[in-house]
Short mmCIF file of C-alpha atoms in Angstrom, two decimals:
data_model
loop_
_atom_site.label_atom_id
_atom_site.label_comp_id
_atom_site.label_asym_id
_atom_site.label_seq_id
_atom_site.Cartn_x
_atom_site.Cartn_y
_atom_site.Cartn_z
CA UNK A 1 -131.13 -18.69 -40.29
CA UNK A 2 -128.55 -21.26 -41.03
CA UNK A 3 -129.14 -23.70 -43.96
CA UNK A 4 -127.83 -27.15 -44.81
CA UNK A 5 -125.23 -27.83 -47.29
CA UNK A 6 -126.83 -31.40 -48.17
CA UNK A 7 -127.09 -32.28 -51.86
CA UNK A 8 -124.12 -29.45 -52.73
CA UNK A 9 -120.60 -29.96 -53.03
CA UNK A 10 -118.37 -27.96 -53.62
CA UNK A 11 -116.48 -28.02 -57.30
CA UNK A 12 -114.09 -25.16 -57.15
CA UNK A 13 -111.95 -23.33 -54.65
CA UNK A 14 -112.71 -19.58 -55.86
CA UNK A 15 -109.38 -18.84 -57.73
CA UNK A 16 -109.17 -22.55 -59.13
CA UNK A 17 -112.78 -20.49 -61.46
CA UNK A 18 -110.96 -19.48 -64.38
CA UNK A 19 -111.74 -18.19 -68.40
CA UNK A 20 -111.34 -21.68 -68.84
CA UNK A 21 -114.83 -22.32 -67.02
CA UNK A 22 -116.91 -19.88 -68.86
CA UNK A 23 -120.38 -21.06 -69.61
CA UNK A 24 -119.89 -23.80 -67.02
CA UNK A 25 -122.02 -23.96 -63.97
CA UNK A 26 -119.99 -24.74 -60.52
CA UNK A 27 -120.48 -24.48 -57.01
CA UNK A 28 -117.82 -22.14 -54.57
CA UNK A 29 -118.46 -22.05 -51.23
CA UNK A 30 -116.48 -19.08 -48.43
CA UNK A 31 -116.72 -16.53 -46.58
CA UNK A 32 -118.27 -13.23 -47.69
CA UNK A 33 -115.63 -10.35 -47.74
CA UNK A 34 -117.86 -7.54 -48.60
CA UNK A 35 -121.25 -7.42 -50.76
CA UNK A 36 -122.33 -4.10 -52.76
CA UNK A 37 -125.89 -3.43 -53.63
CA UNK A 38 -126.56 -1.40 -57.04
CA UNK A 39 -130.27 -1.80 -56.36
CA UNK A 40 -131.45 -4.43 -59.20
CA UNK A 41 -128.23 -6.13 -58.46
CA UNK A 42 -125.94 -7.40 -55.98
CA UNK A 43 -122.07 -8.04 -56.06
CA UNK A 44 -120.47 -9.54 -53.19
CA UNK A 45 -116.69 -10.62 -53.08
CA UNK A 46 -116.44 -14.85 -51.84
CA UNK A 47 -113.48 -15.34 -50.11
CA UNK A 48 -111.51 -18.44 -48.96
CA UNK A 49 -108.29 -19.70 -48.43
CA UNK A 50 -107.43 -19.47 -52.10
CA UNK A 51 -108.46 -15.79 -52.38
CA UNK A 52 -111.46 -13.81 -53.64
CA UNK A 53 -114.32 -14.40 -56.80
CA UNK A 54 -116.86 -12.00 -57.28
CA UNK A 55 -120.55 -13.44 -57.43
CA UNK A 56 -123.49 -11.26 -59.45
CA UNK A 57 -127.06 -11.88 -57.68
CA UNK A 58 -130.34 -10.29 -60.13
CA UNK A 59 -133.65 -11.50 -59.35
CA UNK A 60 -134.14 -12.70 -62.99
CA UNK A 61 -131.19 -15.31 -62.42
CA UNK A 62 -131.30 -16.33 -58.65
CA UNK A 63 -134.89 -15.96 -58.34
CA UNK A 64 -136.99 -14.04 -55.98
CA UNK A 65 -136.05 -16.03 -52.45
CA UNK A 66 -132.07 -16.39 -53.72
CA UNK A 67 -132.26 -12.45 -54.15
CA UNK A 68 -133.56 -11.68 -50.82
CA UNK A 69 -130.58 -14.07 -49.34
CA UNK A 70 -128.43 -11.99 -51.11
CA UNK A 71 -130.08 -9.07 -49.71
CA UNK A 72 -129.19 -9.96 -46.56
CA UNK A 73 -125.28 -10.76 -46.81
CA UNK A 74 -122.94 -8.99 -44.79
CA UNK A 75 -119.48 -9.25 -43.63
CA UNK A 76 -118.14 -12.69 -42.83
CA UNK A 77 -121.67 -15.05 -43.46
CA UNK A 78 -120.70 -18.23 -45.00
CA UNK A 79 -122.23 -19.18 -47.97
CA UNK A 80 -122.57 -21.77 -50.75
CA UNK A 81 -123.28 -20.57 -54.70
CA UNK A 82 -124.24 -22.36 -57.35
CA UNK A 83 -123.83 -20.39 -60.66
CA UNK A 84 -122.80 -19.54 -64.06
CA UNK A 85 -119.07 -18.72 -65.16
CA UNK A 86 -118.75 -15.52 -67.07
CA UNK A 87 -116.57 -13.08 -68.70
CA UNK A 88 -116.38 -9.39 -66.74
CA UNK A 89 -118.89 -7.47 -68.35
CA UNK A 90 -117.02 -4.32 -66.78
CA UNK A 91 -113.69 -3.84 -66.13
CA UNK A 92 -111.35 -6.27 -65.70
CA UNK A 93 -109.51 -6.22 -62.23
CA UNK A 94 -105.94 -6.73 -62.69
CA UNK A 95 -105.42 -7.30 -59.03
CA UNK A 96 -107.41 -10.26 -58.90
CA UNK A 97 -106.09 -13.75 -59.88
CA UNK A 98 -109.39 -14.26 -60.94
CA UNK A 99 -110.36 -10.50 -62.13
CA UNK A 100 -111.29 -11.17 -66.02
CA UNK A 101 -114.54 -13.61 -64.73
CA UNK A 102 -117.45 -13.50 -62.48
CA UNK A 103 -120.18 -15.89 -61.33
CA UNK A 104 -123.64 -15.23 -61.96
CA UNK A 105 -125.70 -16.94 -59.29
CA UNK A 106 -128.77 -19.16 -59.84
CA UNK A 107 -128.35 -20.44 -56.11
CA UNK A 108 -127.47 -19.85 -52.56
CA UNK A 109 -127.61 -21.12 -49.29
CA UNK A 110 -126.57 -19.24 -46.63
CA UNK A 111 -124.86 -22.20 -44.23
CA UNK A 112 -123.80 -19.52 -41.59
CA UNK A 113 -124.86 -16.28 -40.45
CA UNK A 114 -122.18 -13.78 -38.58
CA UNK A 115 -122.16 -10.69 -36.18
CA UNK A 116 -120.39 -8.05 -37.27
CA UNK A 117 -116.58 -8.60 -36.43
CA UNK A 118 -114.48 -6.96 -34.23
CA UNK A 119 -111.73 -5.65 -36.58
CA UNK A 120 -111.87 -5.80 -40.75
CA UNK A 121 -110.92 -9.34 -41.89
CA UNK A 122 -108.23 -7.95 -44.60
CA UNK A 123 -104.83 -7.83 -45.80
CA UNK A 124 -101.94 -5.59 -42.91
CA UNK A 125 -104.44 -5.24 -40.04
CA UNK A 126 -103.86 -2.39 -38.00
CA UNK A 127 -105.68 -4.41 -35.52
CA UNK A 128 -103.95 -4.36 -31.98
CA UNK A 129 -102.30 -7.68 -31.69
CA UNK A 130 -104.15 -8.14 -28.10
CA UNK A 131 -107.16 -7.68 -30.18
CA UNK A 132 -106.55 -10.18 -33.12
CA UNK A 133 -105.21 -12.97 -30.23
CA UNK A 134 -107.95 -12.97 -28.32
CA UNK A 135 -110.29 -13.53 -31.77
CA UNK A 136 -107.57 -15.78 -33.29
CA UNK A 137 -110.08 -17.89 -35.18
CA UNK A 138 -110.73 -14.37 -37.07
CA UNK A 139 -107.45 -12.92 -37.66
CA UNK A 140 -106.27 -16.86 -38.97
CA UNK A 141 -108.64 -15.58 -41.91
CA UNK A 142 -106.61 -12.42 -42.74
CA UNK A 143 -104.67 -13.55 -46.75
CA UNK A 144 -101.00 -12.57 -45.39
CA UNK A 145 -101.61 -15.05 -42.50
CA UNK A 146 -103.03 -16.90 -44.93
CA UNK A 147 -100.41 -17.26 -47.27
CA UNK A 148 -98.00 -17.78 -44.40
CA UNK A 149 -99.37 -21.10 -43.24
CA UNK A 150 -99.76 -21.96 -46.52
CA UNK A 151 -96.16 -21.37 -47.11
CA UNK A 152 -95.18 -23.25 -43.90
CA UNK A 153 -97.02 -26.23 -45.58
CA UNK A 154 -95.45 -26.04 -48.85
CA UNK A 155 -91.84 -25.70 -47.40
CA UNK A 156 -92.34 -28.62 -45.17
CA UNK A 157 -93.65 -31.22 -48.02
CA UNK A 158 -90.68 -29.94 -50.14
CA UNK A 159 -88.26 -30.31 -47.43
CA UNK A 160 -89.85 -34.29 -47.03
CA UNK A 161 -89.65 -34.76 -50.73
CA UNK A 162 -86.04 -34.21 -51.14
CA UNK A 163 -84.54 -35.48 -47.81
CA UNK A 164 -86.90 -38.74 -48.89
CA UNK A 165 -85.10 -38.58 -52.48
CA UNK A 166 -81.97 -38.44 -50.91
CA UNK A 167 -81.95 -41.58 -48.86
CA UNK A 168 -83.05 -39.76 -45.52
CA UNK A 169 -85.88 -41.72 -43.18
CA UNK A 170 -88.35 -39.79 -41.74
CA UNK A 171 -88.23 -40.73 -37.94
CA UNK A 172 -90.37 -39.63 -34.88
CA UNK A 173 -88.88 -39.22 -31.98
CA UNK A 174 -90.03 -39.22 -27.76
CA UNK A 175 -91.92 -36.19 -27.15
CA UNK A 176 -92.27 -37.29 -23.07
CA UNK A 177 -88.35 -37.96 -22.21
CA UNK A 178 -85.85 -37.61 -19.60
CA UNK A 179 -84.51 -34.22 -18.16
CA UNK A 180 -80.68 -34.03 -19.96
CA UNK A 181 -78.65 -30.50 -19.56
CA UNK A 182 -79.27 -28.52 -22.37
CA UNK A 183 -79.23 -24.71 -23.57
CA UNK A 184 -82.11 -23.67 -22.10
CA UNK A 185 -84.63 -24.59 -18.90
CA UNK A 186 -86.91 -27.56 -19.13
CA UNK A 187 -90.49 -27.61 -19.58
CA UNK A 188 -91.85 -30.57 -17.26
CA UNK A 189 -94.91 -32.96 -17.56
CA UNK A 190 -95.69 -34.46 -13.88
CA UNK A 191 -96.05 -38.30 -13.73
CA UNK A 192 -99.82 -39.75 -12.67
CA UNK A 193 -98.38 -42.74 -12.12
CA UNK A 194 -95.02 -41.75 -10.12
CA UNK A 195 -96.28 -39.08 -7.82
CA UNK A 196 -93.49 -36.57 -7.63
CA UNK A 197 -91.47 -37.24 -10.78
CA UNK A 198 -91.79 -35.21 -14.01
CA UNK A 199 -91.32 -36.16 -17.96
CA UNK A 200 -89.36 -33.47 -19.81
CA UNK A 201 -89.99 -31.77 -22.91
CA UNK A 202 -87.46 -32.41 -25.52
CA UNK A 203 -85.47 -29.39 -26.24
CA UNK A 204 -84.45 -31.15 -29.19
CA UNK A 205 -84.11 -34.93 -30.57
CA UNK A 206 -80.23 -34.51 -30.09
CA UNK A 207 -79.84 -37.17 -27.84
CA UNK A 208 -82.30 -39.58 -30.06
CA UNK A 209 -80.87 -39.00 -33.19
CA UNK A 210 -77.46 -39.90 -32.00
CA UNK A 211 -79.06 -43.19 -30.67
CA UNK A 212 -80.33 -43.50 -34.29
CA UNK A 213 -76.72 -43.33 -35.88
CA UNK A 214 -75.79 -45.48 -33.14
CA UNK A 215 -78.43 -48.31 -34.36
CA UNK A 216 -77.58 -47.69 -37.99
CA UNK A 217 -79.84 -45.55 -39.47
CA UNK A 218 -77.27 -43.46 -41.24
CA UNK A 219 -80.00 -40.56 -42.60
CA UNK A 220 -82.46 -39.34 -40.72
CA UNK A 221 -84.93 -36.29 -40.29
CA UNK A 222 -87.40 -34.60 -38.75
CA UNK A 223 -89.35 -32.05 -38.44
CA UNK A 224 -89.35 -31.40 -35.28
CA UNK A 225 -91.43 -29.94 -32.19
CA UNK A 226 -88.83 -28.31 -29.68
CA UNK A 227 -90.10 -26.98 -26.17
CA UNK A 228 -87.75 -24.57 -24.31
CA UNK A 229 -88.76 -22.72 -21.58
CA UNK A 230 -86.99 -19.22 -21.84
CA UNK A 231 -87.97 -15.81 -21.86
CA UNK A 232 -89.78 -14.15 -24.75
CA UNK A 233 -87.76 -12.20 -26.88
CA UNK A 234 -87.56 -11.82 -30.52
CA UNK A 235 -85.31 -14.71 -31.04
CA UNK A 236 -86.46 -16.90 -28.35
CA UNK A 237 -89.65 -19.02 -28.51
CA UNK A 238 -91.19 -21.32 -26.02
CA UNK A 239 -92.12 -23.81 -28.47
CA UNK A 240 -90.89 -23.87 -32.50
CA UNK A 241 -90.56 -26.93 -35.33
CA UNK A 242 -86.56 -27.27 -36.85
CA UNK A 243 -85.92 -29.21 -39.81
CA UNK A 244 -84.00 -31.70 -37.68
CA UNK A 245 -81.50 -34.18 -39.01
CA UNK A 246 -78.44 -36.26 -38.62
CA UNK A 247 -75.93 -38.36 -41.04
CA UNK A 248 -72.95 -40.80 -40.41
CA UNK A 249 -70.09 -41.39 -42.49
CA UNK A 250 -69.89 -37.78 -43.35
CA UNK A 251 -67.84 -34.85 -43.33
CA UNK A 252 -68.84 -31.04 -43.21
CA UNK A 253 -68.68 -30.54 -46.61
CA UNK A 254 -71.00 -33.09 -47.18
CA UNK A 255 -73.39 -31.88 -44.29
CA UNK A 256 -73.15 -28.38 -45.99
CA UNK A 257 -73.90 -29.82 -49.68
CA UNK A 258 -77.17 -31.46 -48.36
CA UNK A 259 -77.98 -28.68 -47.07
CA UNK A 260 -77.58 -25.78 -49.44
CA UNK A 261 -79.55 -27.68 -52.14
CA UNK A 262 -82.61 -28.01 -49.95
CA UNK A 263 -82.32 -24.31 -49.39
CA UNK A 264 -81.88 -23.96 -53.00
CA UNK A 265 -84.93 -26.77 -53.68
CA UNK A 266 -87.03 -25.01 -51.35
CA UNK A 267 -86.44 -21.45 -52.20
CA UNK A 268 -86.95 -21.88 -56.10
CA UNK A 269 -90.39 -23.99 -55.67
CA UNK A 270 -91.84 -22.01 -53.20
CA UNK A 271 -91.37 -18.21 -53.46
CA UNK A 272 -89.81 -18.35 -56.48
CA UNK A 273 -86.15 -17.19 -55.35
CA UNK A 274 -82.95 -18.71 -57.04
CA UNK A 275 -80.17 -19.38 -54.62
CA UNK A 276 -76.88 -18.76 -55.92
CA UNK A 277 -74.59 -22.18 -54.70
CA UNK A 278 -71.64 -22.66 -53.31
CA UNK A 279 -73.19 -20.56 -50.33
CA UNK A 280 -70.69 -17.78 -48.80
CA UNK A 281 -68.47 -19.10 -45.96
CA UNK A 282 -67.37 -17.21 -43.17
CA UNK A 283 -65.41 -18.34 -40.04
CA UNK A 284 -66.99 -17.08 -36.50
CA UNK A 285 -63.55 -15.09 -36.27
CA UNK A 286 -64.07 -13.46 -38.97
CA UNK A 287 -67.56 -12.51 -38.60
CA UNK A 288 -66.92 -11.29 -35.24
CA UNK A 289 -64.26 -9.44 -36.17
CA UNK A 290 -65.98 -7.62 -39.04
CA UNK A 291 -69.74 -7.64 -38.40
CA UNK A 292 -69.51 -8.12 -34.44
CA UNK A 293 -71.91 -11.26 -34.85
CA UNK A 294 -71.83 -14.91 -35.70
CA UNK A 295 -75.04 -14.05 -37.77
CA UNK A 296 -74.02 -11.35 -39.75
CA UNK A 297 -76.61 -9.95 -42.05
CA UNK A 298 -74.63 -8.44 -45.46
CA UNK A 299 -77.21 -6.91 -47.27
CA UNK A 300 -75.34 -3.62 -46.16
CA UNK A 301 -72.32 -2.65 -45.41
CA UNK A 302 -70.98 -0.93 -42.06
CA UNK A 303 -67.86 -3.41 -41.45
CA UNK A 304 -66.42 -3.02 -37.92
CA UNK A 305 -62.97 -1.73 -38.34
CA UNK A 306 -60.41 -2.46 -35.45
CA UNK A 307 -58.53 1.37 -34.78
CA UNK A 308 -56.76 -0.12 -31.34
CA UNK A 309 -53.20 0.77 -33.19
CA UNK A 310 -54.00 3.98 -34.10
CA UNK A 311 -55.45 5.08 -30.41
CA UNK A 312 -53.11 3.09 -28.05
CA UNK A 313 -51.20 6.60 -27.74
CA UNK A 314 -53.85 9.16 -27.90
CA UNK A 315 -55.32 11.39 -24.99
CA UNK A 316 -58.47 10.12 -24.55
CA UNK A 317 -58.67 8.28 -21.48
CA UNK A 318 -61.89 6.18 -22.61
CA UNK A 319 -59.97 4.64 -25.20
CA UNK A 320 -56.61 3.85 -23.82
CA UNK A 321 -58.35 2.76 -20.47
CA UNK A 322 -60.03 0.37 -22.70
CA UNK A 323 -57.03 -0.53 -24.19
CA UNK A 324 -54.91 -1.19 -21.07
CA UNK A 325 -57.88 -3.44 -19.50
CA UNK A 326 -56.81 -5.60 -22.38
CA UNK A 327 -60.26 -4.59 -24.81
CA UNK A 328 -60.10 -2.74 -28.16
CA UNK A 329 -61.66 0.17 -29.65
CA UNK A 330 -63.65 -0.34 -32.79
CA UNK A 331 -66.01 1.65 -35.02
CA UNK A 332 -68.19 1.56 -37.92
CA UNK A 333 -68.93 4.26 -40.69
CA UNK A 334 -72.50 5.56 -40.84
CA UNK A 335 -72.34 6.99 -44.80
CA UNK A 336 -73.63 10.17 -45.44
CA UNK A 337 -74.97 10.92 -41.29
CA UNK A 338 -73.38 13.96 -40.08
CA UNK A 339 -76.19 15.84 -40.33
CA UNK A 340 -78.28 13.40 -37.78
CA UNK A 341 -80.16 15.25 -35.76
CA UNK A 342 -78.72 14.87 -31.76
CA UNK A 343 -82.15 13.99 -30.97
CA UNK A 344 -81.44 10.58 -32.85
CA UNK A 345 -77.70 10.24 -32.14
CA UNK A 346 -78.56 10.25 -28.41
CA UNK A 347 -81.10 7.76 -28.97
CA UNK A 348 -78.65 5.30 -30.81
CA UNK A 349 -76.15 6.02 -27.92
CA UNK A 350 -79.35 5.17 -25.31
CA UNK A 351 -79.88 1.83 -27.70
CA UNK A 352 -75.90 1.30 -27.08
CA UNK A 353 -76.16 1.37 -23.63
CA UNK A 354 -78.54 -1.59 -23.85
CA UNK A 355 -75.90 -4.20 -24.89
CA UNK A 356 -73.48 -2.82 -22.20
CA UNK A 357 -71.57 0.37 -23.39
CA UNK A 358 -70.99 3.16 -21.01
CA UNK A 359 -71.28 5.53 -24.07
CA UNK A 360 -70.55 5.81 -27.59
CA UNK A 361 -68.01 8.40 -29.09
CA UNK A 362 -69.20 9.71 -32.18
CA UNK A 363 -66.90 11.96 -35.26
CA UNK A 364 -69.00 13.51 -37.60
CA UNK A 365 -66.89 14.64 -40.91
CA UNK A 366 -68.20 18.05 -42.20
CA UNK A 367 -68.80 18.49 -46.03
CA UNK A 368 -65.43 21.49 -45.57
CA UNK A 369 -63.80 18.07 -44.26
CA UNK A 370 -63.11 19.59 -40.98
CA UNK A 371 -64.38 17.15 -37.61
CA UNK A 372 -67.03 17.41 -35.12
CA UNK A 373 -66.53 15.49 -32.17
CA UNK A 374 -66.32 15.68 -28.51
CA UNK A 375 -62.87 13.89 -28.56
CA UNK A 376 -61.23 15.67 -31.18
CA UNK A 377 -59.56 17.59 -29.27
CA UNK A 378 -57.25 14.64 -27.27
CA UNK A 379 -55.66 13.39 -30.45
CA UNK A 380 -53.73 14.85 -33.02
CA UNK A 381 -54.38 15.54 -36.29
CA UNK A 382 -52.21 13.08 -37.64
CA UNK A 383 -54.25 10.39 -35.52
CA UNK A 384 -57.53 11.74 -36.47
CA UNK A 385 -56.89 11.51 -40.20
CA UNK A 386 -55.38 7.99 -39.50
CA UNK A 387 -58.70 7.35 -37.44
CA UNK A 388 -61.00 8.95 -40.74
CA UNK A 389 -58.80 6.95 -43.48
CA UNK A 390 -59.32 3.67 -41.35
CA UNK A 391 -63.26 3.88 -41.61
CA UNK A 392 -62.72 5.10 -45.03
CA UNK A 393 -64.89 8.07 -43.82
CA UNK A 394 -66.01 11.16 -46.17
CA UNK A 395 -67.38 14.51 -46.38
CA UNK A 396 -71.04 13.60 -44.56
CA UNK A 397 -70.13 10.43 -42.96
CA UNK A 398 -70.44 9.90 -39.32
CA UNK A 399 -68.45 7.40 -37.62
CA UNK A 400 -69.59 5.87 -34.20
CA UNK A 401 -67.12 4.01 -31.66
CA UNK A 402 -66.92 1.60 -28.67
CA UNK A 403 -64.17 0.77 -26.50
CA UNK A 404 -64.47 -1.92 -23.89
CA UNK A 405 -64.06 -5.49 -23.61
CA UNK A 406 -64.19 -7.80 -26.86
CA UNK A 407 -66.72 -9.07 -26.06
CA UNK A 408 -68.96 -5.39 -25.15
CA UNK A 409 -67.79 -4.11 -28.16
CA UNK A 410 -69.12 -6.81 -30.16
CA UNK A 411 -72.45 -7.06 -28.69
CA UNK A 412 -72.28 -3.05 -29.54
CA UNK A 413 -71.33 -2.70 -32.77
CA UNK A 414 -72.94 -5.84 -34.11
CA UNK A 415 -76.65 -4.94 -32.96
CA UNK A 416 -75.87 -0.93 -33.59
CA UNK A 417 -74.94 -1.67 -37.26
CA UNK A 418 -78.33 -3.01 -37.59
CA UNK A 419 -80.42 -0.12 -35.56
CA UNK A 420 -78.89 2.37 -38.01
CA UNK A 421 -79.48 -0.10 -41.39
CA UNK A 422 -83.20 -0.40 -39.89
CA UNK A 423 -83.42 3.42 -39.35
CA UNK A 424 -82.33 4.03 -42.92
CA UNK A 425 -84.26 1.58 -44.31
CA UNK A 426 -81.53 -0.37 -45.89
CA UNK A 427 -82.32 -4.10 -44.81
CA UNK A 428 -84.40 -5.36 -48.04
CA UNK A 429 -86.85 -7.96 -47.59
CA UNK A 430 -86.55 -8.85 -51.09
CA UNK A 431 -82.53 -9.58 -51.11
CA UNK A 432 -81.19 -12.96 -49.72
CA UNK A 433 -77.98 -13.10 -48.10
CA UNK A 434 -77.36 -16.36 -47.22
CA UNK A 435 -74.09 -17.31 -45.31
CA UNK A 436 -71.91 -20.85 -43.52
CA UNK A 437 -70.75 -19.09 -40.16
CA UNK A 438 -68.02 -22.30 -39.74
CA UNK A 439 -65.49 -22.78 -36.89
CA UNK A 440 -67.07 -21.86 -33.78
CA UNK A 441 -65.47 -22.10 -30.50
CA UNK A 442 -67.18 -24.96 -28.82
CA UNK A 443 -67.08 -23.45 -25.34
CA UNK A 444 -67.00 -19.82 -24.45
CA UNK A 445 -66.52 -18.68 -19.97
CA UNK A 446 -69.18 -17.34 -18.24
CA UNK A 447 -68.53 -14.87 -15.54
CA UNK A 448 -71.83 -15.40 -13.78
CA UNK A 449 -71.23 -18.89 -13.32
CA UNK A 450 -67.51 -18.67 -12.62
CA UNK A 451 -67.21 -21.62 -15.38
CA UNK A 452 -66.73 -22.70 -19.03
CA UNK A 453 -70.14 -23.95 -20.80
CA UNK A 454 -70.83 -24.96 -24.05
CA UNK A 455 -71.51 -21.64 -26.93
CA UNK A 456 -74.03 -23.05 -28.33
CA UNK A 457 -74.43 -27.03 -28.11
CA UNK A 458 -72.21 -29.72 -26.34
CA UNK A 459 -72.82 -32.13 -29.18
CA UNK A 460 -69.95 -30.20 -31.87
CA UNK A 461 -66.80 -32.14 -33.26
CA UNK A 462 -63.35 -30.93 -32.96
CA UNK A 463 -61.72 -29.45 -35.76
CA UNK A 464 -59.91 -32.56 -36.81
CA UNK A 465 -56.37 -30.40 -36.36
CA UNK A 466 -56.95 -30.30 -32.71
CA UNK A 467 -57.75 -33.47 -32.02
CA UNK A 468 -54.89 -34.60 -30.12
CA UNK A 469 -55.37 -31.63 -27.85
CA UNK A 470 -58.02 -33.58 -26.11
CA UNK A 471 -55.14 -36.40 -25.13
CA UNK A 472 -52.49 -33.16 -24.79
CA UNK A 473 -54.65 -30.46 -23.17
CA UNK A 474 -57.90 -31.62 -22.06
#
């Protein structure tokens, strides 16, 4: 049976206990994460959002009723102790922030009682996700979730503290608004009070924060709700907060310097990570042309290399057909892979097919130097060892290619490079690549609409070179 709380607050989160408090009495208050009975004595693990404590229960200390509570603990009760700080009489557990101390009750109340849950509240579930949605409440009590929203929390008081410090005003925007082309499809609100016409859901405050440079308030932020109503995919969410802001009298460089020291700001104080400044630059060219992305991740290697020259003349009709249709023929080096399995190659070509290749040639370079490949035998040696020297390829390395349209080959490549880094594990969570993609082309065509539409965003500058293009060839 429930009990009340009243006449107990709490003193301490459990990991704020420390050495420091031994021989004090305080009051923690959580969720039980597991309890242990010696027989004699109890030890049950108090967990809340600051981590775990261990509490002792003996008769002799919490008495004959506080015992039998303590009896009767399981899995995810809610309690309240009242009790001595002391040093571990056993071993100390070095995994614990608080693993040199324990807390020898005198008290408890147990404020809520639980059924037993329907997956283990602890640290890398392999809880179904369907499962842990549809119990949310529960899985929100898992640490690594935990620590993420934590995290979230931190990051956005930092990011507040320094746009504050450097003359930025915090600004809400309209979340009900008017429909405005944008990149995505609109989520609408219907009117009560005009039957028939619909609020929209801001995309994002692009349109009000120009307003606000308009009226004068040169540094603004936000962070920002966004609604967008596309299609889930990895990438893509229906609604997401951005660190939103806008400056006048500015140029890139100073956009970019604001920037890179709230990165830095924000990665030193809150996972400890020291950003190296000026950050890498990179134009969109150039990342296309040697990543085959405008978010290139360079924790790895695996450049795209351009062989077009070398093939133009060869006998392989997939290449020069690409060639003569105006596309190139590119390839990237996976080091030390000739001996992967067909099983997996045909997988990665499968995976290829997915961003619009009709197939993928493959050269594998045995360790006696000699080739394996199904096109080998349309070029000549002389442009085979030209095609080997351009990938820089070795004894062991397999090389993949794509020839097609720019644009096919790209989209290959880029997200290939990637499959193969995740398949050999060398994308580390630990390493931070951080990068300024700069000079994107503000509008790209789009076949299916038979038009030109914005890359990315409509609201870009010109590079200030071409200008006078707009006057000269609008």
């Amino acid at each position: 049976m429930a009990e009340s709380m009243k006449g107990l607050h709490r003193t301490h989160r459990c990991t704020e206990v420390s050495n420091r408090n031994i021989g004090e009495t305080v009051t923690v208050m959580g969720w039980v994460q597991k309890s242990r009975n010696k027989g004699g004595i109890i030890f049950v693990d108090l967990r809340d959002r600051s981590g775990l404590l261990q509490i002792i229960f003996e008769e002799s200390d919490a008495g004959k009723e506080g015992f039998a509570k303590a009896e009767h603990l399981r899995s995810e009760f809610v309690i309240a102790v009242v009790g001595k700080v002391e040093a571990r009489s056993g071993a100390v557990n070095e995994n614990l922030k608080t693993g040199d101390i324990e807390i020898r009750a005198t008290d408890i109340r147990i404020l809520s009682e639980s059924e037993v849950p329907p997956f283990p509240i602890e640290e890398d579930s392999k809880t179904k996700e369907e499962l842990r949605l549809k119990y949310r409440y529960l899985d929100l009590r898992r640490p690594d979730l935990q620590r993420n929203i934590m995290l979230r929390s931190k990051v956005a008081n930092l990011t507040r503290q320094f746009l504050t410090e450097e003359g930025f005003l915090e600004i809400e925007t309209p979340m009900l608004t008017k429909s405005t082309p944008e990149g995505a499809r609109d989520y609408l609100v219907p009117s009560r009070i005009h039957p028939g016409s619909f609020y929209a859901l801001p995309q994002s405050p692009q349109l009000f924060k120009q307003l606000l440079m308009c009226s004068g308030y040169d540094r603004y932020f936000q962070i920002a709700k966004c609604f967008r109503d596309e299609d889930l995919r990895a990438d893509r969410q229906p609604e997401f907060t951005q660190i939103d802001m806008e400056l006048s009298f500015v140029d890139v460089d100073d956009v970019i310097d604001v920037n890179e020291r709230l990165l830095k700001k924000m990665f030193k104080e809150s996972i400890g990570v020291d950003i190296e400044l000026p950050i890498q630059r990179m134009t969109w060219a150039e990342a296309m042309d040697r990543f085959g992305s405008d978010k290139p991740d360079l924790r790895f290697g695996m450049e795209l290399k351009n062989v077009s020259d070398i093939v133009k003349n060869c006998g392989f009709g997939v290449f020069t057909g690409a060639l003569e249709n105006g596309g190139s023929v590119r390839g990237i080096n996976a080091n030390g892979q000739a001996g992967m399995p067909r099983k997996k190659i045909d997988a990665l070509v499968d995976y290829a097919k997915d961003f619009g290749a009709k197939g993928l040639a493959y050269l594998s370079i045995n360790e006696d130097g000699s080739y394996k490949s199904s096109f080998a035998k349309f070029m000549t040696e002389e442009e085979l060892s030209a095609l080997v020297a351009a990938l820089d390829g070795r004894p062991g390395d397999l090389l993949f290619f794509a020839a097609d349209e720019d644009e096919v080959v790209f989209a290959v490549l880029g997200n290939l490079r990637l499959e193969i880094a995740r398949n050999l594990g060398l994308l580390n969570k630990e390493d931070y690549k951080f990068l300024w993609v700069t000079e994107f082309p503000l509008l790209e065509y789009s076949k299916e609409e038979g038009r030109y539409k914005a890359m990315h965003h409509p609201f870009t500058m010109p590079m200030e070179e071409d200008l006078d293009m707009i006057d000269t060839q609008p």
